[in-house]
Amino acid sequence: MSRITTVTITLAAVSLALILASLLIGPAAIAPHEALAALIGDHGAATAIVREIRLPRALAAWLAGACLGAAGAGLQGLLRNPLADPGVLGVSSAAALGAVIALYFNVAFAFWAIPGAAILFACAATLILYVLGAGRVSTTRLILIGVGLSAASGALISLAMNLSPNPFALSDLVNWLFGAVTNRSFADLAFAAPFAALGLAAMLAAGPGLYALTLGEETAASIGASLARTRNLVIAGSALLVGASVAIAGAIGFAGIVAPHLARLLVGHHPARIILPSALLGGAMLAGADIFIRLAPFDQELKLGVAAALIGAPGFVWIAATSRRIAS
C-alpha cells in the first residue's frame, strides 16, 4: 500500500470518527450507545436529535471544510504560493456577497434561495475572471484581478451592512459572514453536495497540469501541458467548491490555507496528490472546530468561522513565517 493511500484512508477514518463524536455532543444528554442506536432505529426524541440536528450539522461542517481544503490545494498549486487560498481570486468574497444580497432583500421564497445566490455569485466571479483573461494573463495579473474582485465584494458587503434596515437584518448578515452550521438540514446538504462533487472533479482533472507547472510555465508549455486548461479547471473548481462551502456554512477562513500545507507534510509536495488529502484534512479541521465550539465554556456558542480563525490563525502565521523556506 502506497503512502498516499495510507494517509488518505487514515484521514478518512479520522473524519468519520469526528463526525461520530459530534453525534454525542450537545445540550441534550444522550448516552453514546443511544446516540449510535438512534442512527439505525427509532428511539423517539434521541432519533430526532441525532438524525435531524446533530448529524446534518456535523456533515455540513465537514463538507464546508473539505471544499475549502480542496480549493486551497488547487489554487496553491496553480499560483505556486503556499499562502494562496480561495479568497485570493475573489471567489469567496463574491459568494459571501451573493448570500448577503439574498439576506438583505429577504429573498427566502425557498430553502435554496440563499445558498443558491452564494453559488451563483461564485460562478459569476469565475466568469468575470475568464472574460478578463484567466487563461491568458500571467499569474501575477490574475492575483491582482482577484484582489480587485475581493475588494469590490467587500465594499458592497459593508454597504449592505451599513444600510441594513433594522438590527434583526444586520444580525442575520453578521451571522452569515461569521460562518455557522447550526440548523442545517439534509436538504441543504443535498443542494450543496453536487456542486462540491463537480468542483472536486475539476480540481482532480487539473492535477497533471498542476504537476507540470512545478517545472515553471515555460517548461510546462514545452512538454505539452495546457496552462489555459489547467487555470480554467482550477478556477471553475474553486468557484464550485467555494460556492458550495459558503452555501452550507457561510464565510469561513483559514481552512483553505492550512489544510494543504498539512497535507504536504504528510504526502509531499506533489500538487496533484495533495488535493484529496487536503479535502479530508479541511473537513476534519472544521468538524473538529464544530466540536470545539460545543464544548467551549461560553454562555453563547461561538460561530464556526470564529472557531476556525482561532484554530487556523496560528497555523497561518507559522506558514507565513516559513514560506520562504517552503518556496525554496
Short mmCIF file of C-alpha atoms in Angstrom, two decimals:
data_model
loop_
_atom_site.label_atom_id
_atom_site.label_comp_id
_atom_site.label_asym_id
_atom_site.label_seq_id
_atom_site.Cartn_x
_atom_site.Cartn_y
_atom_site.Cartn_z
CA MET A 1 0.00 0.00 0.00
CA SER A 2 1.43 3.37 -1.03
CA ARG A 3 1.99 6.22 1.38
CA ILE A 4 -0.70 8.42 -0.13
CA THR A 5 -3.24 5.59 0.08
CA THR A 6 -2.39 5.00 3.73
CA VAL A 7 -2.67 8.70 4.52
CA THR A 8 -5.98 9.01 2.66
CA ILE A 9 -7.51 6.04 4.47
CA THR A 10 -6.26 7.34 7.82
CA LEU A 11 -7.66 10.82 7.22
CA ALA A 12 -11.00 9.35 6.10
CA ALA A 13 -11.12 7.33 9.33
CA VAL A 14 -10.31 10.43 11.39
CA SER A 15 -13.09 12.35 9.63
CA LEU A 16 -15.58 9.56 10.31
CA ALA A 17 -14.51 9.41 13.96
CA LEU A 18 -15.01 13.17 14.37
CA ILE A 19 -18.45 13.03 12.76
CA LEU A 20 -19.48 10.17 15.05
CA ALA A 21 -18.05 12.02 18.05
CA SER A 22 -20.12 15.08 17.17
CA LEU A 23 -23.27 12.96 17.48
CA LEU A 24 -22.54 12.55 21.19
CA ILE A 25 -22.16 16.25 21.96
CA GLY A 26 -24.97 18.68 22.59
CA PRO A 27 -27.23 20.22 25.24
CA ALA A 28 -29.39 17.10 25.34
CA ALA A 29 -27.74 14.35 27.36
CA ILE A 30 -27.75 11.23 25.19
CA ALA A 31 -25.63 8.22 26.08
CA PRO A 32 -23.14 7.09 23.42
CA HIS A 33 -24.88 3.78 22.80
CA GLU A 34 -28.24 5.54 22.50
CA ALA A 35 -26.84 8.08 20.01
CA LEU A 36 -25.38 5.37 17.80
CA ALA A 37 -28.55 3.26 18.05
CA ALA A 38 -30.63 6.29 17.05
CA LEU A 39 -28.85 6.32 13.68
CA ILE A 40 -30.32 2.97 12.64
CA GLY A 41 -33.51 2.68 14.65
CA ASP A 42 -36.44 4.64 16.02
CA HIS A 43 -35.68 5.76 19.57
CA GLY A 44 -38.07 8.66 19.92
CA ALA A 45 -36.56 12.02 20.82
CA ALA A 46 -32.99 10.70 20.58
CA THR A 47 -33.54 9.76 16.94
CA ALA A 48 -34.90 13.21 16.10
CA ILE A 49 -31.98 14.96 17.82
CA VAL A 50 -29.25 12.76 16.35
CA ARG A 51 -30.59 12.36 12.82
CA GLU A 52 -32.20 15.73 12.22
CA ILE A 53 -29.97 18.09 14.22
CA ARG A 54 -26.55 16.70 15.09
CA LEU A 55 -25.80 14.59 12.00
CA PRO A 56 -26.64 17.28 9.38
CA ARG A 57 -24.66 19.82 11.39
CA ALA A 58 -21.59 17.57 11.57
CA LEU A 59 -21.79 16.71 7.87
CA ALA A 60 -22.24 20.39 6.94
CA ALA A 61 -19.11 21.37 8.88
CA TRP A 62 -17.13 18.56 7.30
CA LEU A 63 -18.35 19.31 3.77
CA ALA A 64 -17.54 23.03 4.09
CA GLY A 65 -14.03 22.25 5.29
CA ALA A 66 -13.47 19.65 2.58
CA CYS A 67 -14.50 22.14 -0.10
CA LEU A 68 -12.15 24.81 1.23
CA GLY A 69 -9.26 22.36 1.62
CA ALA A 70 -9.54 21.09 -1.95
CA ALA A 71 -9.96 24.62 -3.35
CA GLY A 72 -6.92 25.83 -1.42
CA ALA A 73 -4.78 22.94 -2.65
CA GLY A 74 -5.68 23.63 -6.27
CA LEU A 75 -5.10 27.37 -6.02
CA GLN A 76 -1.79 26.97 -4.20
CA GLY A 77 -0.66 24.60 -6.94
CA LEU A 78 -1.77 26.99 -9.68
CA LEU A 79 -0.23 30.09 -8.11
CA ARG A 80 2.73 28.19 -6.62
CA ASN A 81 2.26 30.07 -3.38
CA PRO A 82 1.60 28.35 -0.02
CA LEU A 83 -0.31 31.43 1.18
CA ALA A 84 -2.93 31.31 -1.59
CA ASP A 85 -6.47 30.42 -0.59
CA PRO A 86 -9.94 30.53 -2.19
CA GLY A 87 -10.20 34.21 -1.31
CA VAL A 88 -7.17 35.16 -3.39
CA LEU A 89 -9.19 35.26 -6.63
CA GLY A 90 -12.18 36.97 -5.05
CA VAL A 91 -14.42 33.91 -5.36
CA SER A 92 -15.03 33.59 -1.61
CA SER A 93 -15.92 37.26 -1.25
CA ALA A 94 -18.23 37.08 -4.26
CA ALA A 95 -20.01 34.03 -2.83
CA ALA A 96 -20.46 35.80 0.50
CA LEU A 97 -21.78 38.86 -1.32
CA GLY A 98 -24.41 36.73 -3.04
CA ALA A 99 -25.63 35.37 0.28
CA VAL A 100 -25.64 38.85 1.83
CA ILE A 101 -27.69 40.30 -1.03
CA ALA A 102 -30.23 37.49 -0.72
CA LEU A 103 -30.46 38.11 3.02
CA TYR A 104 -30.66 41.89 2.61
CA PHE A 105 -33.56 41.70 0.19
CA ASN A 106 -35.19 38.88 2.18
CA VAL A 107 -35.18 36.50 -0.76
CA ALA A 108 -36.43 33.47 1.15
CA PHE A 109 -39.04 32.02 -1.19
CA ALA A 110 -37.33 28.60 -0.92
CA PHE A 111 -34.70 26.96 1.26
CA TRP A 112 -32.20 27.07 -1.60
CA ALA A 113 -32.54 30.80 -2.31
CA ILE A 114 -29.66 32.00 -0.11
CA PRO A 115 -27.22 29.14 -0.83
CA GLY A 116 -28.19 29.37 -4.49
CA ALA A 117 -27.28 33.05 -4.52
CA ALA A 118 -23.88 32.23 -2.99
CA ILE A 119 -23.12 29.66 -5.68
CA LEU A 120 -24.44 31.94 -8.44
CA PHE A 121 -22.17 34.81 -7.39
CA ALA A 122 -19.19 32.47 -7.07
CA CYS A 123 -19.79 31.33 -10.65
CA ALA A 124 -20.26 34.97 -11.75
CA ALA A 125 -16.87 35.85 -10.26
CA THR A 126 -15.38 32.95 -12.18
CA LEU A 127 -16.97 34.19 -15.40
CA ILE A 128 -15.51 37.67 -14.81
CA LEU A 129 -12.07 36.13 -14.30
CA TYR A 130 -12.42 34.18 -17.53
CA VAL A 131 -13.61 37.20 -19.53
CA LEU A 132 -10.72 39.26 -18.19
CA GLY A 133 -8.30 36.61 -19.39
CA ALA A 134 -7.85 33.94 -16.73
CA GLY A 135 -6.40 31.59 -19.30
CA ARG A 136 -4.16 34.18 -20.95
CA VAL A 137 -2.76 36.63 -18.38
CA SER A 138 0.14 35.98 -16.06
CA THR A 139 -0.30 34.58 -12.57
CA THR A 140 0.58 37.95 -11.03
CA ARG A 141 -2.10 39.76 -13.02
CA LEU A 142 -4.59 37.02 -12.17
CA ILE A 143 -3.93 37.62 -8.46
CA LEU A 144 -4.36 41.38 -8.91
CA ILE A 145 -7.71 40.82 -10.64
CA GLY A 146 -8.76 38.61 -7.74
CA VAL A 147 -7.73 41.25 -5.22
CA GLY A 148 -9.85 43.79 -7.07
CA LEU A 149 -12.88 41.48 -7.10
CA SER A 150 -12.43 40.75 -3.40
CA ALA A 151 -12.18 44.44 -2.55
CA ALA A 152 -15.28 45.29 -4.57
CA SER A 153 -17.27 42.47 -2.97
CA GLY A 154 -16.11 43.50 0.50
CA ALA A 155 -17.15 47.10 -0.12
CA LEU A 156 -20.63 46.02 -1.25
CA ILE A 157 -20.99 43.76 1.78
CA SER A 158 -20.05 46.67 4.06
CA LEU A 159 -22.56 48.87 2.22
CA ALA A 160 -25.32 46.33 2.78
CA MET A 161 -24.48 46.15 6.49
CA ASN A 162 -24.34 49.95 6.73
CA LEU A 163 -27.76 50.30 5.10
CA SER A 164 -29.32 47.40 6.97
CA PRO A 165 -32.95 48.41 7.68
CA ASN A 166 -33.12 47.01 11.22
CA PRO A 167 -30.99 45.30 13.87
CA PHE A 168 -32.51 41.90 13.09
CA ALA A 169 -31.48 42.08 9.44
CA LEU A 170 -27.98 43.18 10.49
CA SER A 171 -27.81 40.23 12.87
CA ASP A 172 -28.63 37.83 10.03
CA LEU A 173 -25.91 39.36 7.88
CA VAL A 174 -23.32 39.13 10.64
CA ASN A 175 -24.25 35.52 11.42
CA TRP A 176 -23.76 34.53 7.80
CA LEU A 177 -20.45 36.37 7.48
CA PHE A 178 -19.15 34.76 10.68
CA GLY A 179 -19.99 31.27 9.42
CA ALA A 180 -22.24 28.72 11.11
CA VAL A 181 -23.71 25.26 10.54
CA THR A 182 -26.48 25.33 13.13
CA ASN A 183 -29.96 24.44 11.88
CA ARG A 184 -28.65 22.86 8.68
CA SER A 185 -30.74 20.07 7.17
CA PHE A 186 -30.24 17.21 4.74
CA ALA A 187 -31.99 19.36 2.12
CA ASP A 188 -29.19 21.94 2.47
CA LEU A 189 -26.58 19.20 2.14
CA ALA A 190 -28.29 17.69 -0.90
CA PHE A 191 -28.30 21.10 -2.59
CA ALA A 192 -24.60 21.85 -1.97
CA ALA A 193 -23.15 18.35 -2.47
CA PRO A 194 -23.42 18.16 -6.31
CA PHE A 195 -21.57 21.47 -6.67
CA ALA A 196 -18.89 20.22 -4.28
CA ALA A 197 -18.53 16.97 -6.25
CA LEU A 198 -18.20 18.80 -9.58
CA GLY A 199 -15.65 21.18 -8.09
CA LEU A 200 -13.57 18.33 -6.69
CA ALA A 201 -13.70 16.54 -10.05
CA ALA A 202 -12.41 19.69 -11.77
CA MET A 203 -9.55 20.01 -9.29
CA LEU A 204 -8.54 16.36 -9.74
CA ALA A 205 -8.68 16.76 -13.53
CA ALA A 206 -6.30 19.72 -13.23
CA GLY A 207 -3.80 17.60 -11.25
CA PRO A 208 -1.46 16.65 -14.12
CA GLY A 209 -1.29 20.26 -15.27
CA LEU A 210 -0.53 21.45 -11.75
CA TYR A 211 2.33 18.96 -11.55
CA ALA A 212 3.74 20.24 -14.84
CA LEU A 213 3.56 23.81 -13.51
CA THR A 214 6.06 22.92 -10.77
CA LEU A 215 8.67 22.98 -13.55
CA GLY A 216 7.72 26.55 -14.48
CA GLU A 217 5.23 27.92 -17.00
CA GLU A 218 7.62 27.88 -19.97
CA THR A 219 8.84 24.35 -19.28
CA ALA A 220 5.30 23.13 -18.68
CA ALA A 221 4.22 24.54 -22.03
CA SER A 222 7.23 23.00 -23.77
CA ILE A 223 6.26 19.48 -22.61
CA GLY A 224 2.71 19.87 -23.87
CA ALA A 225 0.85 20.95 -20.72
CA SER A 226 -2.06 23.31 -21.38
CA LEU A 227 -1.70 26.18 -18.94
CA ALA A 228 -5.01 27.74 -20.02
CA ARG A 229 -6.90 24.47 -19.46
CA THR A 230 -5.30 23.99 -16.05
CA ARG A 231 -6.13 27.54 -14.98
CA ASN A 232 -9.71 27.25 -16.17
CA LEU A 233 -10.21 23.93 -14.39
CA VAL A 234 -8.77 25.25 -11.12
CA ILE A 235 -10.75 28.49 -11.25
CA ALA A 236 -14.00 26.71 -12.13
CA GLY A 237 -13.38 24.08 -9.47
CA SER A 238 -12.63 26.78 -6.92
CA ALA A 239 -15.86 28.60 -7.78
CA LEU A 240 -17.96 25.46 -7.34
CA LEU A 241 -16.20 24.37 -4.15
CA VAL A 242 -16.27 27.79 -2.51
CA GLY A 243 -19.85 28.35 -3.58
CA ALA A 244 -20.85 25.04 -2.01
CA SER A 245 -18.92 25.88 1.18
CA VAL A 246 -20.47 29.33 1.57
CA ALA A 247 -23.88 27.88 0.71
CA ILE A 248 -23.72 25.35 3.53
CA ALA A 249 -21.73 27.20 6.21
CA GLY A 250 -21.30 30.88 5.36
CA ALA A 251 -17.94 32.63 5.15
CA ILE A 252 -15.12 30.68 6.81
CA GLY A 253 -11.42 31.36 6.51
CA PHE A 254 -8.03 29.70 7.05
CA ALA A 255 -9.04 26.09 6.27
CA GLY A 256 -8.11 26.64 2.63
CA ILE A 257 -4.62 27.78 3.63
CA VAL A 258 -3.74 25.42 6.47
CA ALA A 259 -5.14 22.11 5.17
CA PRO A 260 -2.96 21.92 2.01
CA HIS A 261 0.15 22.80 3.99
CA LEU A 262 -0.53 19.98 6.46
CA ALA A 263 -1.20 17.65 3.54
CA ARG A 264 2.25 18.42 2.13
CA LEU A 265 3.81 17.38 5.41
CA LEU A 266 2.05 14.01 5.07
CA VAL A 267 2.30 13.17 1.36
CA GLY A 268 4.93 15.52 -0.07
CA HIS A 269 4.73 18.48 -2.42
CA HIS A 270 3.20 16.80 -5.49
CA PRO A 271 0.30 19.21 -6.22
CA ALA A 272 -1.96 16.54 -7.71
CA ARG A 273 -1.53 14.14 -4.80
CA ILE A 274 -2.40 16.62 -2.05
CA ILE A 275 -5.86 17.58 -3.35
CA LEU A 276 -7.78 14.68 -1.81
CA PRO A 277 -5.79 14.66 1.48
CA SER A 278 -6.31 18.43 1.70
CA ALA A 279 -10.06 17.95 1.33
CA LEU A 280 -10.08 15.32 4.08
CA LEU A 281 -7.91 17.48 6.35
CA GLY A 282 -10.09 20.54 5.75
CA GLY A 283 -13.19 18.53 6.57
CA ALA A 284 -11.59 17.14 9.72
CA MET A 285 -10.47 20.63 10.78
CA LEU A 286 -13.95 22.14 10.61
CA ALA A 287 -15.60 19.05 12.08
CA GLY A 288 -13.17 19.35 14.99
CA ALA A 289 -13.79 23.10 15.24
CA ASP A 290 -17.53 22.44 15.44
CA ILE A 291 -16.94 20.02 18.31
CA PHE A 292 -14.73 22.63 20.00
CA ILE A 293 -17.41 25.32 19.93
CA ARG A 294 -19.93 22.95 21.51
CA LEU A 295 -17.52 22.09 24.31
CA ALA A 296 -16.20 25.63 24.88
CA PRO A 297 -17.32 27.04 28.26
CA PHE A 298 -19.10 30.13 26.93
CA ASP A 299 -22.62 31.29 27.65
CA GLN A 300 -23.21 31.88 23.94
CA GLU A 301 -22.00 29.41 21.33
CA LEU A 302 -19.17 30.63 19.14
CA LYS A 303 -19.67 30.86 15.38
CA LEU A 304 -17.87 28.23 13.33
CA GLY A 305 -15.97 30.89 11.39
CA VAL A 306 -14.69 32.38 14.65
CA ALA A 307 -13.56 28.99 15.95
CA ALA A 308 -11.88 28.21 12.62
CA ALA A 309 -9.99 31.51 12.83
CA LEU A 310 -8.89 30.83 16.40
CA ILE A 311 -7.56 27.43 15.36
CA GLY A 312 -6.27 28.36 11.91
CA ALA A 313 -4.73 31.78 12.55
CA PRO A 314 -1.67 30.40 14.43
CA GLY A 315 -1.16 27.93 11.59
CA PHE A 316 -1.36 30.74 9.05
CA VAL A 317 1.24 32.78 10.96
CA TRP A 318 3.55 29.76 11.03
CA ILE A 319 3.11 29.15 7.29
CA ALA A 320 3.72 32.84 6.53
CA ALA A 321 6.85 32.86 8.70
CA THR A 322 8.27 29.76 6.97
CA SER A 323 7.02 30.41 3.45
CA ARG A 324 10.49 31.42 2.21
CA ARG A 325 11.85 28.04 3.26
CA ILE A 326 8.84 26.23 1.78
CA ALA A 327 9.16 28.02 -1.54
CA SER A 328 12.80 27.09 -1.74
#
